[in-house]
Coordinates of N, CA and C and ligand atoms in Angstrom, one line a residue:
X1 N 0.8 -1.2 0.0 CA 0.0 0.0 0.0 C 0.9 1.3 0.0
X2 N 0.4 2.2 -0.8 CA 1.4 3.2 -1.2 C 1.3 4.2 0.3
X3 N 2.3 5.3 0.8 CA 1.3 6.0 2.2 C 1.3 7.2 1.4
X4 N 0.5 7.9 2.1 CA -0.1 9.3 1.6 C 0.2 10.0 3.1
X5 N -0.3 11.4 2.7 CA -0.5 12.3 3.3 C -2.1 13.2 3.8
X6 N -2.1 12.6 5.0 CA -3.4 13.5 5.5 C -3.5 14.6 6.2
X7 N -4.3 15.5 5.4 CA -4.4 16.7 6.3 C -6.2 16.8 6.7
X8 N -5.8 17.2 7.9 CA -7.2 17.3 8.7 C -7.4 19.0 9.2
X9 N -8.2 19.7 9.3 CA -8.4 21.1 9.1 C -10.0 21.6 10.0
X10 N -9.9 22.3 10.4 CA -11.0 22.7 10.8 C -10.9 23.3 12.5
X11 N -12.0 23.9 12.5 CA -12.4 24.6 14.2 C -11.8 24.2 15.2
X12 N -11.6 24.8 16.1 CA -11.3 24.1 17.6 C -11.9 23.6 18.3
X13 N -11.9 22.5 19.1 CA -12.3 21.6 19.8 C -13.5 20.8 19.0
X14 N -13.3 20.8 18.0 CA -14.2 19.6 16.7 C -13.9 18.1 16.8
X15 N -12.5 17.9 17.1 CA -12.4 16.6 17.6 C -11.5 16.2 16.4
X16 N -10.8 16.7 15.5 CA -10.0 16.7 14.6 C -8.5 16.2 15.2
X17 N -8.1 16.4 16.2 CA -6.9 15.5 16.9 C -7.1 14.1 17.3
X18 N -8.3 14.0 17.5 CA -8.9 12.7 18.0 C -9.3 11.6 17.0
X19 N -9.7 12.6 15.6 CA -9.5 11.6 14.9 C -8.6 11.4 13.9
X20 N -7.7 12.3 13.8 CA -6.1 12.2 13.5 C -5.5 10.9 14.3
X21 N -5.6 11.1 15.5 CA -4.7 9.6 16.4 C -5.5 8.7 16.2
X22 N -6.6 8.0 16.5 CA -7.6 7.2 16.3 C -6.9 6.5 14.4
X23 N -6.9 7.5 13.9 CA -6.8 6.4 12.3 C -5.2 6.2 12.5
X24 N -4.3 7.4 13.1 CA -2.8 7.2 12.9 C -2.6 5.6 13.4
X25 N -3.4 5.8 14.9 CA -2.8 4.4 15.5 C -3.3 3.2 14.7
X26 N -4.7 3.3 14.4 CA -5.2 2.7 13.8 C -4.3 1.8 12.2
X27 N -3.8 2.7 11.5 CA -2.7 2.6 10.0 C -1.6 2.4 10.2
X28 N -1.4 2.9 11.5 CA 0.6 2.7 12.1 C 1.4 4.2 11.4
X29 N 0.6 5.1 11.3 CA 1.5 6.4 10.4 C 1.4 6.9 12.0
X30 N 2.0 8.6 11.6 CA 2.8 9.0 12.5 C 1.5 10.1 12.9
X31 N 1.0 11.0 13.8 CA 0.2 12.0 14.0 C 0.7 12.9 14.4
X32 N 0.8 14.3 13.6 CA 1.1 15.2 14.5 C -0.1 16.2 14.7
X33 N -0.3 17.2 16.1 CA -1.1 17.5 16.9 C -0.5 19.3 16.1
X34 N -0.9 19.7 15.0 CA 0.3 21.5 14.5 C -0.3 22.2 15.8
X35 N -1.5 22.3 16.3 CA -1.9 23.0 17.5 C -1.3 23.1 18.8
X36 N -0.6 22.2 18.8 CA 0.1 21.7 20.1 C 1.5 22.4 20.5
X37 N 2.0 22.6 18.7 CA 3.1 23.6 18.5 C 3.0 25.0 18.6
X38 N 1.5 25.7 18.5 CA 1.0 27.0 18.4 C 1.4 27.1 20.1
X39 N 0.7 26.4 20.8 CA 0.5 26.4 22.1 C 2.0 26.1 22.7
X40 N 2.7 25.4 22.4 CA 4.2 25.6 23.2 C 4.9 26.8 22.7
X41 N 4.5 27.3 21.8 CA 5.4 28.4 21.4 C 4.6 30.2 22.6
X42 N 3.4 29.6 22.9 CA 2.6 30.3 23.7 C 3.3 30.0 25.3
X43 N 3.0 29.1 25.3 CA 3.3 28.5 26.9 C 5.2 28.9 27.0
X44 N 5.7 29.2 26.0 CA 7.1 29.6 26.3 C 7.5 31.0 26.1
X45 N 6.5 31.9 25.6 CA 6.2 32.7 25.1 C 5.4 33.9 27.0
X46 N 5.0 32.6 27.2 CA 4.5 33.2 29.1 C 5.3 33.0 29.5
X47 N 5.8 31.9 30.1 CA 7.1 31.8 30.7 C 8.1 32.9 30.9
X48 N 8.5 33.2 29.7 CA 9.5 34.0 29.9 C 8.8 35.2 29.8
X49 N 8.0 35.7 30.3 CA 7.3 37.1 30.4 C 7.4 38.0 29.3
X50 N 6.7 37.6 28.3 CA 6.7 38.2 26.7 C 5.3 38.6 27.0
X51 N 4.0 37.7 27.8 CA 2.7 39.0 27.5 C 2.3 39.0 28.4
X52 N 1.7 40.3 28.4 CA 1.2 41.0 29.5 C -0.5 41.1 29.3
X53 N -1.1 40.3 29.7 CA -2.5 40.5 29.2 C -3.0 40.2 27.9
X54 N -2.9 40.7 26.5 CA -3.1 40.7 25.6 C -1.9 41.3 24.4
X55 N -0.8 41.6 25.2 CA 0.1 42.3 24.8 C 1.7 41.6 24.6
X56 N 1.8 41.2 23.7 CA 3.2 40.2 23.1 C 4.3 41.2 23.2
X57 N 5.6 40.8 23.8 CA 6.3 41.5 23.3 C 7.3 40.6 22.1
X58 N 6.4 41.0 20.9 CA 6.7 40.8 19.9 C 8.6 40.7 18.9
X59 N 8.6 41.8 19.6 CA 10.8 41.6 18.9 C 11.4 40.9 19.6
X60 N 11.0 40.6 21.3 CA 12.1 40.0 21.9 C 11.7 38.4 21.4
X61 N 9.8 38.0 21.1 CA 9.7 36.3 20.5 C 10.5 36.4 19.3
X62 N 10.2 37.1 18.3 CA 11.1 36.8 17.0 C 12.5 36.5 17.4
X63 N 13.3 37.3 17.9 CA 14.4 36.9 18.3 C 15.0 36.1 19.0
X64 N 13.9 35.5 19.9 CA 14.3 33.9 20.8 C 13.5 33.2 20.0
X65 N 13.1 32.7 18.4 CA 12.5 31.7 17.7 C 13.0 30.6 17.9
X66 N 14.8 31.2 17.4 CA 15.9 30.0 17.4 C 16.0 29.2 18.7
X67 N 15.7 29.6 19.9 CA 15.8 29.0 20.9 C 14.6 28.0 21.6
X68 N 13.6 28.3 21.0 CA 12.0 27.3 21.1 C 12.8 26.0 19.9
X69 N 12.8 24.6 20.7 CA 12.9 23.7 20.1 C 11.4 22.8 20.8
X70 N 10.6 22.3 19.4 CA 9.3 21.8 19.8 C 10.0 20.0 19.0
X71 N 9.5 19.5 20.1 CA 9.9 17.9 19.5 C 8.3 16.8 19.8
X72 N 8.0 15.7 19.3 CA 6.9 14.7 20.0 C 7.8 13.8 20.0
X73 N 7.5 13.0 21.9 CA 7.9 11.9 21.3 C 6.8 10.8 22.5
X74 N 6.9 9.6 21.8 CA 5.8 8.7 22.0 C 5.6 8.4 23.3
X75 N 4.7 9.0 24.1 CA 4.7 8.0 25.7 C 4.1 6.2 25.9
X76 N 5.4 6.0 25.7 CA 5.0 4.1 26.3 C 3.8 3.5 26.3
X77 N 3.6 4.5 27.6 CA 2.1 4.0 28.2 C 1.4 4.0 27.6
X78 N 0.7 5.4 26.9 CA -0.7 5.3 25.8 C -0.5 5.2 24.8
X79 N 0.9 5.4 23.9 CA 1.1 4.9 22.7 C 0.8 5.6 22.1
X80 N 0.7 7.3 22.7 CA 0.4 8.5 22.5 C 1.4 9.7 21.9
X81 N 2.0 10.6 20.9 CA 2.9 11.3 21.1 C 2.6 12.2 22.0
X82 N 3.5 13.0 22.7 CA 3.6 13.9 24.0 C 4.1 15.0 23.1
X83 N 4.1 16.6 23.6 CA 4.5 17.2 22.9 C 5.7 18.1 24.3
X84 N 6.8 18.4 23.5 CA 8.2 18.4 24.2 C 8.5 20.1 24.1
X85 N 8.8 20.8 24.9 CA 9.2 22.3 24.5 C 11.3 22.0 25.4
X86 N 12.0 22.6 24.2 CA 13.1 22.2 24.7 C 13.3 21.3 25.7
X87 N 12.7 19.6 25.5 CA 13.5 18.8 26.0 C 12.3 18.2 27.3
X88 N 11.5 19.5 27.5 CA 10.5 19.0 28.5 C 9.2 18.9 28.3
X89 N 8.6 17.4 29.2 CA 7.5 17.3 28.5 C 6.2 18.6 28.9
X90 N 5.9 19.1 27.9 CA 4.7 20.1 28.5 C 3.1 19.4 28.0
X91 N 3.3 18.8 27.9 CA 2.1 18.2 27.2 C 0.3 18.4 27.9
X92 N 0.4 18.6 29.4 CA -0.7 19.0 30.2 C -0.6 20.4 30.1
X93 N 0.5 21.3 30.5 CA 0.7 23.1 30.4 C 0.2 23.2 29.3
X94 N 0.2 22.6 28.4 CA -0.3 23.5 26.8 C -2.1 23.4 26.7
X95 N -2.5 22.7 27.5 CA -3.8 22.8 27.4 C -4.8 23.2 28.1
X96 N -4.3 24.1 29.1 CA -4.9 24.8 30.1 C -5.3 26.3 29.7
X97 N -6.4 27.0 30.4 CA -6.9 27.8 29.4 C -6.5 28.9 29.2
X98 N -5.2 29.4 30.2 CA -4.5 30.4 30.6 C -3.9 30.4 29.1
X99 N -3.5 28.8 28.4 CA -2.6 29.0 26.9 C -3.8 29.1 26.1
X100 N -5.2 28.7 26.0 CA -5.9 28.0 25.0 C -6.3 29.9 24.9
X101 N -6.4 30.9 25.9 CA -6.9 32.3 25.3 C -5.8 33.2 25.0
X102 N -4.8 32.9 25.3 CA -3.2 33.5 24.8 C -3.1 32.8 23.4
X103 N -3.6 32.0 22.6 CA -2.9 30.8 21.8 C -3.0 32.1 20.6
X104 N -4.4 32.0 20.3 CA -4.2 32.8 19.3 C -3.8 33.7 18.4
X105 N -3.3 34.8 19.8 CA -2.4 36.0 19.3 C -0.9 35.5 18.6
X106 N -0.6 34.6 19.0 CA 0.8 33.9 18.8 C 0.8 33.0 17.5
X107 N -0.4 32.5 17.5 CA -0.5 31.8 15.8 C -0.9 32.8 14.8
X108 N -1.4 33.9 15.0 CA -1.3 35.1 14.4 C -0.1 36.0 13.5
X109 N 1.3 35.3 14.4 CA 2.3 36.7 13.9 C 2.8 35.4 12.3
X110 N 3.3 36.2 12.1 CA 3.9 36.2 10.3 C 5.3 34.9 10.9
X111 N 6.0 35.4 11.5 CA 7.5 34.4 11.7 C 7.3 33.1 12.6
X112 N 6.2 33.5 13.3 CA 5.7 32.2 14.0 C 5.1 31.3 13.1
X113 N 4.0 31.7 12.7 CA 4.0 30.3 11.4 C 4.5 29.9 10.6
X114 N 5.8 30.9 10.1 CA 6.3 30.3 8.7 C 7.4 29.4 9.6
X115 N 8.0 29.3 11.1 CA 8.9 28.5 11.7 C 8.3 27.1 11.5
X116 N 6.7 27.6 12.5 CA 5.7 26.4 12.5 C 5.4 25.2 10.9
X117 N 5.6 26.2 10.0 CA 5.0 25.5 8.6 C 6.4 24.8 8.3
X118 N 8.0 25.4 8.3 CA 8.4 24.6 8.1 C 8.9 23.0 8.8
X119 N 9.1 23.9 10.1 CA 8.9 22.1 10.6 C 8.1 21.4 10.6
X120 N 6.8 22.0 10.3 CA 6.0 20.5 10.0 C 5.9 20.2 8.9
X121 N 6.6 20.7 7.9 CA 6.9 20.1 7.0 C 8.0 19.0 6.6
X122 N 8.9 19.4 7.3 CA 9.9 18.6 7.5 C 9.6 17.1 8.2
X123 N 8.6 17.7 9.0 CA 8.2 16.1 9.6 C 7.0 15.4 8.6
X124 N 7.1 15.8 7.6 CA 6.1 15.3 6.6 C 6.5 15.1 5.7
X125 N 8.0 14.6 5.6 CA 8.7 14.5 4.3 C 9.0 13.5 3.7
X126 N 8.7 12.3 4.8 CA 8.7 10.7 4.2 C 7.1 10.3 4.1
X127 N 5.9 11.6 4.2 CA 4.6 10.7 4.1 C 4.2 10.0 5.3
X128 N 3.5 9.0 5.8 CA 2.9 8.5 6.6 C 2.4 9.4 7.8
X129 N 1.7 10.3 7.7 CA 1.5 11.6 8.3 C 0.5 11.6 8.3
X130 N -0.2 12.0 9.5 CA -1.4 12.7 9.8 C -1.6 13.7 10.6
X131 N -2.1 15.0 10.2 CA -1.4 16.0 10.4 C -2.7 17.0 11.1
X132 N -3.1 17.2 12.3 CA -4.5 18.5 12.2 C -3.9 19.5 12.4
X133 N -5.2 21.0 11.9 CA -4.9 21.8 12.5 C -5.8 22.8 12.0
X134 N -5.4 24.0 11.3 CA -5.9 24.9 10.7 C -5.6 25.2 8.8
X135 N -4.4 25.5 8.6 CA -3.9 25.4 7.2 C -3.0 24.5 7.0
X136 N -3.3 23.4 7.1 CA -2.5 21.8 6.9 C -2.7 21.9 5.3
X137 N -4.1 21.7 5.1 CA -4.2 21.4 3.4 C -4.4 22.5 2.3
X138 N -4.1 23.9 3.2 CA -4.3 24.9 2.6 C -2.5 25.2 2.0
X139 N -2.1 25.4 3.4 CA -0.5 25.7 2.9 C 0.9 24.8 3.5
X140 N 0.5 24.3 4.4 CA 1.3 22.8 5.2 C 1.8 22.2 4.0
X141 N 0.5 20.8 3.4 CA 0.8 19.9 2.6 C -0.4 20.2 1.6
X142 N -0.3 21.0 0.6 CA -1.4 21.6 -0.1 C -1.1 20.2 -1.3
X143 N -0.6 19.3 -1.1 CA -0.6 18.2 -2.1 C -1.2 17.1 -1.5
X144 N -1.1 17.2 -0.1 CA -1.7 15.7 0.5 C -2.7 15.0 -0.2
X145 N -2.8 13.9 -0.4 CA -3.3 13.0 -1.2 C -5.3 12.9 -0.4
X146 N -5.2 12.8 0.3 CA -6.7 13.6 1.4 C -6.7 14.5 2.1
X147 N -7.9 15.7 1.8 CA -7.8 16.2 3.3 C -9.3 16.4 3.1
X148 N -9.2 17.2 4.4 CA -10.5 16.9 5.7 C -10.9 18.0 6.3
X149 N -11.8 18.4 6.0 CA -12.0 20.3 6.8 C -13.6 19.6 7.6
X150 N -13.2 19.7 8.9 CA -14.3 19.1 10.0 C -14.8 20.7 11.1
X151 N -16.3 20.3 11.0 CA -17.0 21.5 11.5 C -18.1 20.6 12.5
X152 N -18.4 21.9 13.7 CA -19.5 21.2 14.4 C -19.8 22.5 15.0
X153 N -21.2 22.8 15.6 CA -21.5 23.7 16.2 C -20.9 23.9 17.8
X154 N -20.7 25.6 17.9 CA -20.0 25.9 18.9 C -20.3 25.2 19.7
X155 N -21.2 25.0 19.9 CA -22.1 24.8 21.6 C -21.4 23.5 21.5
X156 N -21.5 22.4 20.7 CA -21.1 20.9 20.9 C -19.8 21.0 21.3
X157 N -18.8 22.2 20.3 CA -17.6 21.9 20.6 C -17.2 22.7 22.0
X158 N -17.9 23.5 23.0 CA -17.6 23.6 24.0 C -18.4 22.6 25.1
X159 N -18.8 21.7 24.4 CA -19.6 20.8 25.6 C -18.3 19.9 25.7
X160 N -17.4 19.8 24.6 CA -16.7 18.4 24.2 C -15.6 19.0 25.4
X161 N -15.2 20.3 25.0 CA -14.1 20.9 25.5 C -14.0 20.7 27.5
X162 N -15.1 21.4 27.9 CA -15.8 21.1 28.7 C -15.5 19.7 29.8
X163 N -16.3 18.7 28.8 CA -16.1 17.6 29.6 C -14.8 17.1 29.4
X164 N -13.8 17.1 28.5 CA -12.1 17.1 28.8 C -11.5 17.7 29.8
X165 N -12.0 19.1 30.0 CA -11.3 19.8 31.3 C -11.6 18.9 32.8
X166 N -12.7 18.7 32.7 CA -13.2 18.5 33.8 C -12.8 16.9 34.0
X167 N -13.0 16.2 32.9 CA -12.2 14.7 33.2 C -10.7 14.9 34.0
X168 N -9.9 15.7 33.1 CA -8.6 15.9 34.3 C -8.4 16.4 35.6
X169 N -10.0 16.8 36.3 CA -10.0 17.0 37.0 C -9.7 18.7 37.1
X170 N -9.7 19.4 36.3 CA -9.7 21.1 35.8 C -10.6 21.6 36.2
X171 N -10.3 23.2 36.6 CA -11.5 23.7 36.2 C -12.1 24.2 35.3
X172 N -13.7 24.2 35.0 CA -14.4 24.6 34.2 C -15.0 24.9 34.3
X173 N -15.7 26.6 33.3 CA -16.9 27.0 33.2 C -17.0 27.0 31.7
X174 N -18.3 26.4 31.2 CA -18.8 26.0 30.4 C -19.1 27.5 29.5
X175 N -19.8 28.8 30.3 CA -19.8 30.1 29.3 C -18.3 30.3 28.9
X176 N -17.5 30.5 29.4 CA -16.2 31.1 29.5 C -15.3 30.2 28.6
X177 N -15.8 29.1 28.0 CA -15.2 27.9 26.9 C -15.9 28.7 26.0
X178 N -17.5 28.5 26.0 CA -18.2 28.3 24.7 C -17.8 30.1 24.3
X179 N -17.4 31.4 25.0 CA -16.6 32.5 24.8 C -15.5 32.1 24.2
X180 N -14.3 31.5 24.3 CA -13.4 31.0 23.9 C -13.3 30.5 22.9
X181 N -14.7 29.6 22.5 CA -14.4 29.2 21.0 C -14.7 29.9 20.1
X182 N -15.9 30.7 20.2 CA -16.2 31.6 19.3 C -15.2 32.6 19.1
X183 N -14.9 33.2 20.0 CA -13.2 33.7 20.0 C -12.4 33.8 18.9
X184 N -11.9 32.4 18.9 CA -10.7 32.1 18.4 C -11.2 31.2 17.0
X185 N -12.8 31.6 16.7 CA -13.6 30.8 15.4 C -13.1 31.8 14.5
X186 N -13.3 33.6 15.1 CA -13.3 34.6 14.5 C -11.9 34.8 14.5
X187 N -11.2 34.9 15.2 CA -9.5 35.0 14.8 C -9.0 34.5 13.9
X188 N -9.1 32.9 14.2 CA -9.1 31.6 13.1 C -9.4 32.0 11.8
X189 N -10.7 32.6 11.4 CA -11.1 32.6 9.8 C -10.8 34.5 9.8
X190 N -10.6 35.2 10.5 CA -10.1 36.5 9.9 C -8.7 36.9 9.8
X191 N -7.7 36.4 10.1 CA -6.5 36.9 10.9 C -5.4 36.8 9.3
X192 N -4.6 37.6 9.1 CA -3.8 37.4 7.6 C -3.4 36.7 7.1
X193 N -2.5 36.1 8.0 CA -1.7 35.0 7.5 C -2.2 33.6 7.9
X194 N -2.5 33.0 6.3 CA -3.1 31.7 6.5 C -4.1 31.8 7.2
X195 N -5.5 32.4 6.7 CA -6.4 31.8 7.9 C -7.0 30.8 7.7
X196 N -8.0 30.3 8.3 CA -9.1 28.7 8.2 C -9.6 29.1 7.2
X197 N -9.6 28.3 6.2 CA -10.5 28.5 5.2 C -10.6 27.0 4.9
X198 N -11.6 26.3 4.2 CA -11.3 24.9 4.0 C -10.8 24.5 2.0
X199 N -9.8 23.8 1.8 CA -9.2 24.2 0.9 C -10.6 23.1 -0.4
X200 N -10.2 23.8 -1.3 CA -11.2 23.3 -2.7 C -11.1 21.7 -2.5
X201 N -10.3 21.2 -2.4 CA -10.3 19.6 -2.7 C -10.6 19.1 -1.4
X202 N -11.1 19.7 -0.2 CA -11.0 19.0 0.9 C -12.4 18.3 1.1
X203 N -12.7 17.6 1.7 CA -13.8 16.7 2.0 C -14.2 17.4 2.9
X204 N -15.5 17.8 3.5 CA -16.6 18.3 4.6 C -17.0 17.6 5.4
X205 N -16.5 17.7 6.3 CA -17.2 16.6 7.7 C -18.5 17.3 8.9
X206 N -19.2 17.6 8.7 CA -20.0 18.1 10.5 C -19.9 16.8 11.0
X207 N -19.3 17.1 12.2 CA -19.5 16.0 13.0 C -20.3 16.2 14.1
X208 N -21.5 17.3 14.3 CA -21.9 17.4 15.6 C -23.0 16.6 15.9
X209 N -23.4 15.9 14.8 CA -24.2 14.3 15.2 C -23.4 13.3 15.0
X210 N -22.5 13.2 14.7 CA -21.4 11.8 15.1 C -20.9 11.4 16.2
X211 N -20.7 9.9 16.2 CA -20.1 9.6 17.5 C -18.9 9.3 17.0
X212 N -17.9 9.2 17.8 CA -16.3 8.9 17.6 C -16.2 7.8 16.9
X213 N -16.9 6.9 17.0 CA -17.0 5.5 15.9 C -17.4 5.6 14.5
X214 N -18.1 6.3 14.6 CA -18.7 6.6 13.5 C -18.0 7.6 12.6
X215 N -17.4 8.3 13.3 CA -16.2 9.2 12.6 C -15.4 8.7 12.3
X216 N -14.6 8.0 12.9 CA -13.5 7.2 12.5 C -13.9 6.1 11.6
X217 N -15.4 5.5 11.3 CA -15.0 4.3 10.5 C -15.2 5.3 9.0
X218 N -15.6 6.5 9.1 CA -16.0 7.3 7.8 C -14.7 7.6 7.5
X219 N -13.6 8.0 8.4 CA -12.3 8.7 7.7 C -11.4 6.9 7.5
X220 N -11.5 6.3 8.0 CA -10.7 5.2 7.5 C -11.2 4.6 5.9
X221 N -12.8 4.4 5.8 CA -13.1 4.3 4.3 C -12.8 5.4 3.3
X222 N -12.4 6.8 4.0 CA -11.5 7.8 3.2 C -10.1 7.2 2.6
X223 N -9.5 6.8 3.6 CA -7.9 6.4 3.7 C -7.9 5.7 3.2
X224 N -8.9 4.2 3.0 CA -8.8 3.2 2.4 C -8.9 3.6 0.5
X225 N -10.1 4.1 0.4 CA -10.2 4.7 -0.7 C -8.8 5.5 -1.9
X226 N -8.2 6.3 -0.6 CA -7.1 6.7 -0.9 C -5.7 6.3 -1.4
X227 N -5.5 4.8 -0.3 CA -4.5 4.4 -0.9 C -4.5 3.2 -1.7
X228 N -5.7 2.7 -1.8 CA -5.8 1.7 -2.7 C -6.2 2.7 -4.4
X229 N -5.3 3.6 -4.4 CA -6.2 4.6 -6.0 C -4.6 4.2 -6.8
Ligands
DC301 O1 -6.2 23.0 17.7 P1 -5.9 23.8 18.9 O2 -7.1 24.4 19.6 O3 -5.0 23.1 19.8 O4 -5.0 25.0 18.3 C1 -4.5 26.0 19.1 C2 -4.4 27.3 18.4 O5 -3.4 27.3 17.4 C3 -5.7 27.8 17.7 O6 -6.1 29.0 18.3 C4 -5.4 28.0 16.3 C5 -3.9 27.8 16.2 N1 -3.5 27.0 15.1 C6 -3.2 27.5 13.9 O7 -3.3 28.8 13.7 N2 -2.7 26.8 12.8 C7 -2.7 25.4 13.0 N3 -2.2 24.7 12.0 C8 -3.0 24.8 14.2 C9 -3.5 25.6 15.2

């Protein structure tokens, strides 16, 4: 079987990572999480006291780019990739909401995504890739052999978001998510560089009457279709 390249696209908290890993583990290809890289570059971005509320200090990130090194690598236990900011795992820090309402402004700047676009391209250079995010199949891998632009109404996707926080034991208020996503719906599809758009060739998913099974046996008879062509 020949491997291809998947790009998966669409909204936040749609469930587009979940079913990125679900087929990756599923096929044995590799998943990368591009959102996960917005957010370490955010969460390193706080750390070192770059924003102040809504306010980046913008020349000193460009100039510490070179020093953000974002790596995954597989945790044993769930057979999961972890996502690594110089060396340490942050993989819980990047999903807390302190990064998920800071995220945006930082996937916003011009040098931050073209860093972001090249490494994930580089990690998409032998194929077997499955890749989510926002402009995967727009400007990522605008050749991928599938992609996938997945949509669901707000409300579902802060119900989803929601009951994840709160599984880890988080806190959560359910207005203050479903504010958040609409948020970053409008950021997402207005903002210059590269915004959400879903690309001409991509397939349409609503998933907000799907269950996880049902999603995934639809994107695997995608995959299958794909590489048996
Ligand atoms: O998918 P997510 O919610 O973890 O993404 C976090 C943020 O990163 C989100 O606000 C949009 C941005 N993002 C992006 O601009 N481009 C991508 N390819 C992936 C995410």
């Amino acid at each position: 079987m020949k491997k291809i390249t998947i790009a998966i696209d669409g909204f936040s908290s749609c469930g587009k990572s979940t079913m990125a890993k679900d087929l990756a583990r599923e096929v044995g290809y590799i998943h990368i999480d591009s959102g996960a890289m917005y957010r370490a570059v955010t969460l390193y971005a706080m750390e070192h006291g770059m924003i102040e509320g809504s306010v980046i200090d913008v020349p000193r990130l460009e100039a510490d780019m070179a020093n953000i090194r974002i790596t995954f690598e597989l945790n044993e236990v769930t057979k999961l990739p972890e996502t690594y900011l110089n060396g340490v795992n942050v993989e819980s820090r990047i999903r807390t909401m302190e990064v998920s309402e800071r995220v945006s402004l930082i996937a916003e700047l011009g040098f931050v995504r073209q860093a972001m676009v090249a490494l994930q391209q580089a990690m998409g250079e032998q194929k077997g890739i499955v890749m989510d995010g926002r402009d995967i199949g727009t400007t990522v891998f605008p050749n991928a052999e599938l992609k996938i632009f997945v949509t669901a109404s707000a409300e579902v996707r802060a119900e989803r978001r929601y009951k994840e926080l709160q599984e880890k034991g988080e806190h959560a208020d359910y207005e203050q998510i479903l504010q958040n996503v609409k948020q970053r719906d409008y950021i997402d599809r207005h903002r210059e560089v590269s915004p959400l758009r879903r690309a001409n060739d991509a397939l349409l998913l609503d998933n907000t009457h799907l269950t996880r099974e049902q999603q995934d046996a639809w994107l695997k008879e995608q995959f299958l279709l794909r590489v048996k062509e």
